[in-house]
Coordinates of C-alpha atoms in Angstrom, one line a residue:
Chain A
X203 CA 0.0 0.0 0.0
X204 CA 1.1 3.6 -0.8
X205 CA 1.8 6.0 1.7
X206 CA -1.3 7.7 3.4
X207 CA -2.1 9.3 6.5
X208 CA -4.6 9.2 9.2
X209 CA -5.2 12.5 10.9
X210 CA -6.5 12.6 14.3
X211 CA -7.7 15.9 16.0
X212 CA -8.6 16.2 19.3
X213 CA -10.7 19.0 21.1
X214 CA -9.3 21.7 18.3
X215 CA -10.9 24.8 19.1
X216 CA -10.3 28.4 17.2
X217 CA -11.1 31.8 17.9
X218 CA -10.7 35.3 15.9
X219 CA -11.0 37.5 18.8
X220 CA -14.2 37.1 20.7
X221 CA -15.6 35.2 18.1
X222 CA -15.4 31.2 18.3
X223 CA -15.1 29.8 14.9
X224 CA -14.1 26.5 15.8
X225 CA -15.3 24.8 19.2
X226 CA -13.4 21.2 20.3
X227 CA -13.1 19.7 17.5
X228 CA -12.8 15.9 17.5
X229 CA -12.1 14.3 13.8
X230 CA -10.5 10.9 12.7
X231 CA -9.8 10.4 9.0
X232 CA -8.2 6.7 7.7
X233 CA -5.2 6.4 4.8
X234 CA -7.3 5.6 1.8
X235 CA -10.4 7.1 2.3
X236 CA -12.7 10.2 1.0
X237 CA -13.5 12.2 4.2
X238 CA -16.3 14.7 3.0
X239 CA -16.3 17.9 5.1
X240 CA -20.5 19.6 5.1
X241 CA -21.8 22.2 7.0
X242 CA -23.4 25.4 6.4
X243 CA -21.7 28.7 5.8
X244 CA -19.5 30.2 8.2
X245 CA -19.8 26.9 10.0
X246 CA -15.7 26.9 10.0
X247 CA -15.2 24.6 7.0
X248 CA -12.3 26.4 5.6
X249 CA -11.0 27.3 9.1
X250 CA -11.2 23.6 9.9
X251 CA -9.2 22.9 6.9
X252 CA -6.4 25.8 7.2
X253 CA -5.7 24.1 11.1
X254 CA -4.9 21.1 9.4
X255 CA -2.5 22.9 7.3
X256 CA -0.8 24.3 10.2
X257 CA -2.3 27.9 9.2
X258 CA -4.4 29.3 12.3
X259 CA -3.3 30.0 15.7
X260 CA -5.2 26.5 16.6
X261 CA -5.7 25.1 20.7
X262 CA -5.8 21.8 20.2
X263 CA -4.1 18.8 19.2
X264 CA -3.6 17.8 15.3
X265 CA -1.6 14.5 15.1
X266 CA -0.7 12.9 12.0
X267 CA 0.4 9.5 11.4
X268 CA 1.9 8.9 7.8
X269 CA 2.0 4.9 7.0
X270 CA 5.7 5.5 5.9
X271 CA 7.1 8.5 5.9
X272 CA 6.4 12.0 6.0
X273 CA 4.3 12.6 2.7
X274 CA 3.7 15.5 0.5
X275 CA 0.7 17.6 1.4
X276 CA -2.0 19.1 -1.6
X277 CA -4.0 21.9 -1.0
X278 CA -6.8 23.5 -3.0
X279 CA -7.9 26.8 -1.8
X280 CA -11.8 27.3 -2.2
X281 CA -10.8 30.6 -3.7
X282 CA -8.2 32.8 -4.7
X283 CA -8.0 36.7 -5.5
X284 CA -5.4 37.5 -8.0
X285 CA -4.7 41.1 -9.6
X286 CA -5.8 41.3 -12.8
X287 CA -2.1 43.1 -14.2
X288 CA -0.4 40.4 -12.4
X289 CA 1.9 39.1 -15.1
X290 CA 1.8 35.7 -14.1
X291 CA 1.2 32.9 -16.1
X292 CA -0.3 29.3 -16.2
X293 CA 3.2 28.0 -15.6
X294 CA 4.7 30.6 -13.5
X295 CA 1.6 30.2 -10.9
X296 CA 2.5 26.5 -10.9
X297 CA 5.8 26.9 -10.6
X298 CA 5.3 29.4 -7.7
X299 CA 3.1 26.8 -5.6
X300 CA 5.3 23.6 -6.3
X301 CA 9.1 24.6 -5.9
X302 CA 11.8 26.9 -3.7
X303 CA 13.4 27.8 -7.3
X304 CA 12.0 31.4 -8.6
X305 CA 9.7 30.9 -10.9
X306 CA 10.9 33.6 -13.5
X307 CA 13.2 30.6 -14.1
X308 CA 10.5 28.7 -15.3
X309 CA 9.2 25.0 -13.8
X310 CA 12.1 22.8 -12.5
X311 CA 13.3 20.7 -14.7
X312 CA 12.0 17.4 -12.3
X313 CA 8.4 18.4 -12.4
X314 CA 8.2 19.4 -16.0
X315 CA 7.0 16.2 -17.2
X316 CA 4.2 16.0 -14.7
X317 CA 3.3 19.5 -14.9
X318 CA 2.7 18.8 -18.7
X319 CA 0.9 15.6 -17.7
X320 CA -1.2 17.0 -15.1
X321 CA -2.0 20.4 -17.1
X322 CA -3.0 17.8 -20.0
X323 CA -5.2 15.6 -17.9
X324 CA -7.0 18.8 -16.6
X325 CA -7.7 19.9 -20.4
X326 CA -5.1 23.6 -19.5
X327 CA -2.0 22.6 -21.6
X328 CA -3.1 24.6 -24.6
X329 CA -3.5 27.7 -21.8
X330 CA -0.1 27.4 -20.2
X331 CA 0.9 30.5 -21.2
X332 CA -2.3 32.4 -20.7
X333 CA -2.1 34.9 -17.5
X334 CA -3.3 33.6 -14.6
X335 CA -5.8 36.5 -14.8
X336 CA -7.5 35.7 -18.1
X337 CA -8.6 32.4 -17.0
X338 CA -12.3 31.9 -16.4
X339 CA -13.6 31.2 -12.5
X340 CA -13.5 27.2 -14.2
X341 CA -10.1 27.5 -15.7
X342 CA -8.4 29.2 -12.3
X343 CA -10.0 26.5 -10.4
X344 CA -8.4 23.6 -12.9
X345 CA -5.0 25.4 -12.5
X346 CA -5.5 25.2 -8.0
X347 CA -6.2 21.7 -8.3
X348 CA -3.3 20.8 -10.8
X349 CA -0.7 22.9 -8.5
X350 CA -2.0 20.6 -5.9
X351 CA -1.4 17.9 -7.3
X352 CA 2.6 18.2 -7.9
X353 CA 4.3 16.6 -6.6
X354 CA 1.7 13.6 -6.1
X355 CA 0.0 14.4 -2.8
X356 CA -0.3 11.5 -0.2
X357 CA -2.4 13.8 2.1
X358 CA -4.9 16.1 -0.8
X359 CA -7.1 18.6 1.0
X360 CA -9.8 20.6 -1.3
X361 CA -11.9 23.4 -0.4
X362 CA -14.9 23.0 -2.6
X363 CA -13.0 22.8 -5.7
X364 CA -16.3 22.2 -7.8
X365 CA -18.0 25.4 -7.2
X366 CA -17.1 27.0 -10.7
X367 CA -16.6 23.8 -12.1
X368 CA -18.4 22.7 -15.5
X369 CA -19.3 18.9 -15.8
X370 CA -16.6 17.4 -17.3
X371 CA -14.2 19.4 -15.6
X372 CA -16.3 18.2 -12.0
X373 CA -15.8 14.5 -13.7
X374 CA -11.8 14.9 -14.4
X375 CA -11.7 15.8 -10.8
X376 CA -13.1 13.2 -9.5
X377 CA -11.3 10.5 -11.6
X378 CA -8.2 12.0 -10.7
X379 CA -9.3 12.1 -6.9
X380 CA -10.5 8.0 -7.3
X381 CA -7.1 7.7 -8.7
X382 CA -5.4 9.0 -5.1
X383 CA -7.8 7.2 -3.1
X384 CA -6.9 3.7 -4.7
X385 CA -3.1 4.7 -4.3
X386 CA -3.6 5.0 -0.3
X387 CA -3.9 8.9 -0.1
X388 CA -5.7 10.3 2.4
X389 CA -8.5 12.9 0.9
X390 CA -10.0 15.8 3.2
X391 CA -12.9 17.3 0.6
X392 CA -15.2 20.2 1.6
X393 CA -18.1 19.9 -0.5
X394 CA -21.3 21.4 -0.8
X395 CA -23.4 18.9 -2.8
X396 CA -25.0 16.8 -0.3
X397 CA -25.9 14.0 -3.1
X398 CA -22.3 14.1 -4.5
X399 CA -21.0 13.3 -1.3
X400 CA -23.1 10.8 -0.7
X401 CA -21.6 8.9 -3.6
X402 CA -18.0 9.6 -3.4
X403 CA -17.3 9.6 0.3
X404 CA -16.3 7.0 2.6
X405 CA -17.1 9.0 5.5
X406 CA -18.8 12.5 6.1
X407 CA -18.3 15.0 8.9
X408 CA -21.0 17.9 9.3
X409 CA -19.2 21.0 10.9
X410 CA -20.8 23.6 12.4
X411 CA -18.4 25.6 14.9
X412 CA -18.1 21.9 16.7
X413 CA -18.7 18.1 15.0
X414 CA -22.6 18.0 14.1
X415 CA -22.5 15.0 13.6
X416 CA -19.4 12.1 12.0
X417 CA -19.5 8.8 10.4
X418 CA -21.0 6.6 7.2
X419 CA -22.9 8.9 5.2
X420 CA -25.4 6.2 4.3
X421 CA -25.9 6.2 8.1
X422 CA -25.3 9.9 9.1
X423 CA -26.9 12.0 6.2
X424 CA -30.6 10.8 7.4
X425 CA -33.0 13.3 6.7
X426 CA -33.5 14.6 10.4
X427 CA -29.2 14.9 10.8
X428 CA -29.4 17.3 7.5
X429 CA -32.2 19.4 8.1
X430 CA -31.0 19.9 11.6
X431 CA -28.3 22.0 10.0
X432 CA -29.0 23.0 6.8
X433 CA -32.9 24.1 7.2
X434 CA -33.8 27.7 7.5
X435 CA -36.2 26.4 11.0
X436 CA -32.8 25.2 12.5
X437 CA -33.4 26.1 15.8
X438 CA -37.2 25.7 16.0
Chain B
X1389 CA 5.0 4.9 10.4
X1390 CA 5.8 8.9 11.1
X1391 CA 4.0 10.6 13.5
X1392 CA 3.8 14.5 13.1
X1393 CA 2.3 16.9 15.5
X1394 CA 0.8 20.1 13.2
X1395 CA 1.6 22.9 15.4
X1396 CA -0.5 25.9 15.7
X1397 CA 0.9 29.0 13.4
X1398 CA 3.3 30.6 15.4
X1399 CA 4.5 34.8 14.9
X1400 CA 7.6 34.3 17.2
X1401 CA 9.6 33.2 14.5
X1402 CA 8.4 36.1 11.9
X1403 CA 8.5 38.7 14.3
X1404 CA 12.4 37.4 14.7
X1405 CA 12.7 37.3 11.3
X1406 CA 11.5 41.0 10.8
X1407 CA 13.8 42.4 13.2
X1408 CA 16.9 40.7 11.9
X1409 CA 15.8 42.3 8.5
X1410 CA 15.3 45.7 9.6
X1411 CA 18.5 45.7 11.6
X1412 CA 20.1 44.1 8.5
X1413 CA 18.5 46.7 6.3
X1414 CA 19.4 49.3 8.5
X1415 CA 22.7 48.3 8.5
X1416 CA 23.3 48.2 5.1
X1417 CA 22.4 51.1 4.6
X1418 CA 23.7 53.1 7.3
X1419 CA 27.3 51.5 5.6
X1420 CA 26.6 52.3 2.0
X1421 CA 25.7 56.0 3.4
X1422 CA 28.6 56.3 5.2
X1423 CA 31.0 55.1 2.5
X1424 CA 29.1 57.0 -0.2
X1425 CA 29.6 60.0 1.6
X1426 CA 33.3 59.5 2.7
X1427 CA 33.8 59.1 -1.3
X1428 CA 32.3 62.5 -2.0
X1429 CA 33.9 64.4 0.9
X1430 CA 37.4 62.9 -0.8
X1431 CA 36.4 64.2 -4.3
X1432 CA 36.5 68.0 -2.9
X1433 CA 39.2 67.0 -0.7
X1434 CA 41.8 70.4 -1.2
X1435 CA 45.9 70.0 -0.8
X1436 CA 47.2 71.5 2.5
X1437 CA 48.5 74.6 0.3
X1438 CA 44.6 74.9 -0.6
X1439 CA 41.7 77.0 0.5
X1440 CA 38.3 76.7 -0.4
X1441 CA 36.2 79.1 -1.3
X1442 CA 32.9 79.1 0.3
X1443 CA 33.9 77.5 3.9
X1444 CA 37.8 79.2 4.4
X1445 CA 36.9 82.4 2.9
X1446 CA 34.7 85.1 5.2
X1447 CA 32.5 88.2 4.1
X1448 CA 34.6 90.7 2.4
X1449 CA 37.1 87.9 1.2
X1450 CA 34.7 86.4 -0.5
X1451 CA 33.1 89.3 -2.1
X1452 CA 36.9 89.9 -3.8
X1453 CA 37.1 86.6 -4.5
X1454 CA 33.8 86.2 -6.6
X1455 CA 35.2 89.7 -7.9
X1456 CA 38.3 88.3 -9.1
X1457 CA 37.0 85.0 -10.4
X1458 CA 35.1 86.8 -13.0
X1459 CA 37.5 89.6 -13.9
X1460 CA 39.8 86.7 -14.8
X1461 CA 38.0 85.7 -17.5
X1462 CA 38.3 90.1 -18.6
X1463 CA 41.7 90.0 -18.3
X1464 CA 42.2 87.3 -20.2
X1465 CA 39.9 88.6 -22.9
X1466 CA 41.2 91.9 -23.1
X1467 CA 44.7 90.1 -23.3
X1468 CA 43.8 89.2 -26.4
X1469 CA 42.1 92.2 -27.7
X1470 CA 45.2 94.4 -26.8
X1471 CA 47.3 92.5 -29.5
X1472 CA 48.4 89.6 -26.5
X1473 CA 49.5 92.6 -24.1
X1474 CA 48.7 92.5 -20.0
X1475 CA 45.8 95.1 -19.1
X1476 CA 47.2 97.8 -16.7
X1477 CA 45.7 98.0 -13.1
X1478 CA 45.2 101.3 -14.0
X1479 CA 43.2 100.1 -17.4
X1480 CA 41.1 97.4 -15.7
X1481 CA 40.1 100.4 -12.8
X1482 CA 39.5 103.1 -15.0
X1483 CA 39.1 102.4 -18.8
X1484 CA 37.0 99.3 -18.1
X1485 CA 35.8 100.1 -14.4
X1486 CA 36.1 96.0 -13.2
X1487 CA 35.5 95.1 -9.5
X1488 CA 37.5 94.6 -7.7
X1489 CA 40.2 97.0 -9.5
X1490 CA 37.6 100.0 -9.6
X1491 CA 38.1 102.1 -6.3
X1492 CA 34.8 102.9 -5.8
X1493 CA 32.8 102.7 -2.2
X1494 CA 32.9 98.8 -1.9
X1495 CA 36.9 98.9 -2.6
X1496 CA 37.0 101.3 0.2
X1497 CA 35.1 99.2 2.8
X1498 CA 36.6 95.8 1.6
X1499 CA 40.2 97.2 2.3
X1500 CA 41.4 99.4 -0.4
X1501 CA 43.6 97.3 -2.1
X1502 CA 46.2 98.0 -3.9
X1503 CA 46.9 96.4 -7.3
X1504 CA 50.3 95.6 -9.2
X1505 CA 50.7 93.9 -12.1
X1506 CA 53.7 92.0 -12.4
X1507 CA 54.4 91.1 -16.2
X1508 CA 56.8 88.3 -17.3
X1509 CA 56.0 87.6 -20.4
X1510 CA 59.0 85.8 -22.1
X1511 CA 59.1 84.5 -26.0
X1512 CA 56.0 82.5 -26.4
X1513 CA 54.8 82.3 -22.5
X1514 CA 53.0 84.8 -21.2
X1515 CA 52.9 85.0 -17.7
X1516 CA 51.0 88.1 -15.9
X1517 CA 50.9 88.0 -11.9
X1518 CA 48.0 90.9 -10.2
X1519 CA 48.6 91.4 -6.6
X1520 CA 46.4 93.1 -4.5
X1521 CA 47.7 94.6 -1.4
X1522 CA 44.9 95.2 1.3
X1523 CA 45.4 97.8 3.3
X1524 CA 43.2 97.2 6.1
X1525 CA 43.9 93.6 7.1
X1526 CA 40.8 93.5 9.3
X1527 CA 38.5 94.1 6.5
X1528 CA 39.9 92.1 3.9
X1529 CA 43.5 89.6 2.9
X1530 CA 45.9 90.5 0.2
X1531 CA 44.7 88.7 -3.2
X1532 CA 47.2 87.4 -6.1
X1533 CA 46.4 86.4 -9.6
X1534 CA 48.5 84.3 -11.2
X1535 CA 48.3 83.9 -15.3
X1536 CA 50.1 81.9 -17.5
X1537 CA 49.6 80.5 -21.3
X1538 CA 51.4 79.8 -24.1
X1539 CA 51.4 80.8 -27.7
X1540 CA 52.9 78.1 -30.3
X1541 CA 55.0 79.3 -33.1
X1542 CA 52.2 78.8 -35.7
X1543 CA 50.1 81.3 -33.6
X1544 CA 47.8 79.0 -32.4
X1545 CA 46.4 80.0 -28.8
X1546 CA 47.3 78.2 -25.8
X1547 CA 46.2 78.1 -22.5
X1548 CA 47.2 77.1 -19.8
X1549 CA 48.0 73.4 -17.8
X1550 CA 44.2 74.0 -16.9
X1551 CA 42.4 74.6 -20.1
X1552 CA 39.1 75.6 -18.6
X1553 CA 40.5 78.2 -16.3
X1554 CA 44.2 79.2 -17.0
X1555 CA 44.3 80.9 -14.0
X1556 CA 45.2 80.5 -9.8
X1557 CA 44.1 82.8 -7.2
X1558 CA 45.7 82.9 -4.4
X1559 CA 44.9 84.5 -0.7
X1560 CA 46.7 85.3 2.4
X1561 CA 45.8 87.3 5.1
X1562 CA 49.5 88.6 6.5
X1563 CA 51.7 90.3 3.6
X1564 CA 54.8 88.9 2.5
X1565 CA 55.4 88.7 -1.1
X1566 CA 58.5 86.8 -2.6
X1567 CA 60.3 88.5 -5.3
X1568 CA 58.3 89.7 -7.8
X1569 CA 60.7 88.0 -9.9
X1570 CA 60.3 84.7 -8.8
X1571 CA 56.9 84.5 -8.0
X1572 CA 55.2 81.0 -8.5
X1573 CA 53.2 78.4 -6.9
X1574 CA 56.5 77.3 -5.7
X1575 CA 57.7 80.8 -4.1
X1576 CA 53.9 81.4 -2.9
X1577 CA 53.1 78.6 -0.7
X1578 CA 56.5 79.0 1.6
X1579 CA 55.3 82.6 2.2
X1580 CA 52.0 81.3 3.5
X1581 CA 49.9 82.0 0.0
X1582 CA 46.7 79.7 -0.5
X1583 CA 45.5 79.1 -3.3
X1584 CA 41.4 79.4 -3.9
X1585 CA 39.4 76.7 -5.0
X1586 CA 36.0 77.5 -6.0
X1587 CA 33.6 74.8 -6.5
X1588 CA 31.6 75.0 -9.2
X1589 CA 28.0 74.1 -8.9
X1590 CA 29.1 69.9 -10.9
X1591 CA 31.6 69.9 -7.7
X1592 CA 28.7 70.7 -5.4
X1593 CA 26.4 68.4 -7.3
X1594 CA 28.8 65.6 -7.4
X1595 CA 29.3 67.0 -2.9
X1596 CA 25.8 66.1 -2.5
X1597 CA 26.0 62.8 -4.7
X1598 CA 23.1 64.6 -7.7
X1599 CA 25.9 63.7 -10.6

């Protein structure tokens, strides 16, 4: 079996000042598996997903336990603001988020071949050499996922990458993402699209400031667990 | 198996890191400053026979001096225009009325001085020495220009070592004047003559690093 990791968090809590984004936190995801992040907005999602990174000022313990050794971690950001006379292309924007090298010297020579293979699978070789900026919501999003993926990620954490995402570009995702699962990576997806999840994931974890609720989704996602959270009577 | 620990962000380290660079920064450029400005203070840097004009020279001194540096370029003219002949003292005061050789109310307060020409012209060089003699040493220094060119034997027109200005002023404030015979930057700066450097505004530029 590849390498993978599981993750283990325990009682991770978060605040922005007086405001309590994320309150004790307890979350186990398994080496080969689809973990499917829900919860409503502002429920700490993203925040969740930056503590794993190691990018909040988190109390808390995050512990995790590569099956070899220490892998290579992927991250797609749910969005990103770039200026629009940034003169940064396709390439260079790769090149910035996968290597220590300055990217005005163009890709290292060691991830050419699979920047051109990963560009290729994500239909964006042809646009290489288009600025960042003149991408489409789609393309930018294609472009995130494919930095991600270089070098190949044995931990893959994505922050609703569909959300501008046509169909087949939502299908090469996911074929890709198979592809990491079966190879023993570890996949932390926040996702929106409750029925998606429900076929892709091997577990789901509603959060909502704390754990909602955390297991199967065939037996967690029951009709009184989801409206519970995502109904405007929440509450009632 | 590997077990990591994800620690929380942490702004020790960056803090750290941001006052190492500012003191670096700092640094640096405290040092190029300081050996930038060492550079252009050595650019200006006079001899020990030298004075300069604007920091060595006070009120009345200088007001001869700025005199002097433009009659110069007169004298040199008129040289010329008398058929390569020295201007009297008594030309340059009367017959063209030039400051500082015209006695007129300023040459009284600035010290009255008293001008001599000394000429020693000889074959093709043509050397003409001005002294000024003040005669009230707390108003104003004795003054000495000191003019030399050459003339080749096809005619053409010299000037002299310093092409730009082809001639020395020189300044001191107690009176002892070699022999008129002999006088030269060699015979001058035994006897206690400076000689006055005025800095022209690409010296002052290049002083306050602008060239």
């Amino acid at each position: 079996m590849a390498n993978g990791v599981n993750i283990k968090v325990e009682n991770l809590s978060l605040s922005f000042g007086k405001n309590e984004v994320l309150q004790n936190i307890n979350f186990e995801a398994k080496a080969g598996e689809i973990h499917c992040v829900i919860g409503p907005n502002g429920g700490g999602k993203t925040t969740f997903a930056k503590s794993l990174l190691g990018q909040t000022y988190h109390n808390g313990k995050i512990t995790f336990e590569w099956i070899e050794k220490r892998g290579i971690v992927g991250y797609v950001p749910q969005i990103i603001n770039i200026d629009k006379t940034l003169p940064v292309n396709v390439l260079d924007f790769i090149a910035l988020c996968i290597q220590k090298r300055p990217a005005f010297l163009g890709v290292d020579k060691k991830f050419k071949k699979q920047v051109d293979e990963t560009l290729d699978k994500l239909e964006m070789k042809n646009k290489s050499k288009y600025l960042f900026s003149e991408l489409s919501g789609g393309e930018r999003q294609r472009v995130l996922f494919a930095q991600a993926l270089i070098p190949n990620p044995q931990l893959l954490i994505l922050d609703e990458p569909m959300n501008s995402v046509d169909k087949s570009g939502a299908e090469v995702f996911s074929r890709i993402i198979d592809g990491l699962k079966q190879n023993g990576a570890t996949v932390i997806w926040i996702h929106h699209d409750l029925e998606q999840v429900q076929k892709i994931a091997d577990k789901v974890s509603c959060i909502n400031k704390t754990v909602v609720f955390s297991g199967e989704p065939k037996s967690v996602m029951n009709e009184k667990n989801l409206l519970k959270i995502f109904s405007s009577r929440q509450g009632e | 198996m590997e077990t990591v620990i994800i620690q929380p962000k942490r702004q020790k380290f960056e803090i750290l890191f941001m006052l190492i660079s500012i003191v670096a920064i700092v640094g640096v450029a405290s040092g190029l400053i300081a050996i930038s400005k060492i550079q252009k203070e050595e650019s200006v840097k006079l001899k020990s026979y030298q004075i300069d004009a604007f920091l060595d020279l006070e009120g009345n001194d200088q007001g001869i001096f700025t005199d002097l540096h433009a009659a110069v370029r007169v004298i040199e003219a008129l040289h010329i225009e008398y058929g390569e002949r020295w201007p009297t003292v008594s030309e340059l005061s009367t017959t063209e009325q030039l400051s500082p050789f015209v006695e007129d109310l300023v040459w009284k307060e600035r010290g009255k001085h008293k001008w001599t020409l000394f000429n020693q012209d000889q074959g093709n060089v043509h050397r003409a020495i001005y002294v000024g003699k003040s005669f009230d040493e707390n108003a104003a220094g004795n003054f000495l220009i000191l003019s030399e060119h050459f003339h080749t034997i096809d005619g053409s027109y010299y000037k002299g070592v310093n092409k730009e200005f082809p001639f020395s002023i020189w300044y001191s404030k107690k009176w002892e004047l070699p022999n008129s015979s002999n006088i030269s930057d060699g015979t001058l700066i035994p006897s206690g003559w400076k000689e006055i450097i005025a800095r022209t505004g690409y010296d002052e530029l290049k002083r306050l690093g602008r060239q």
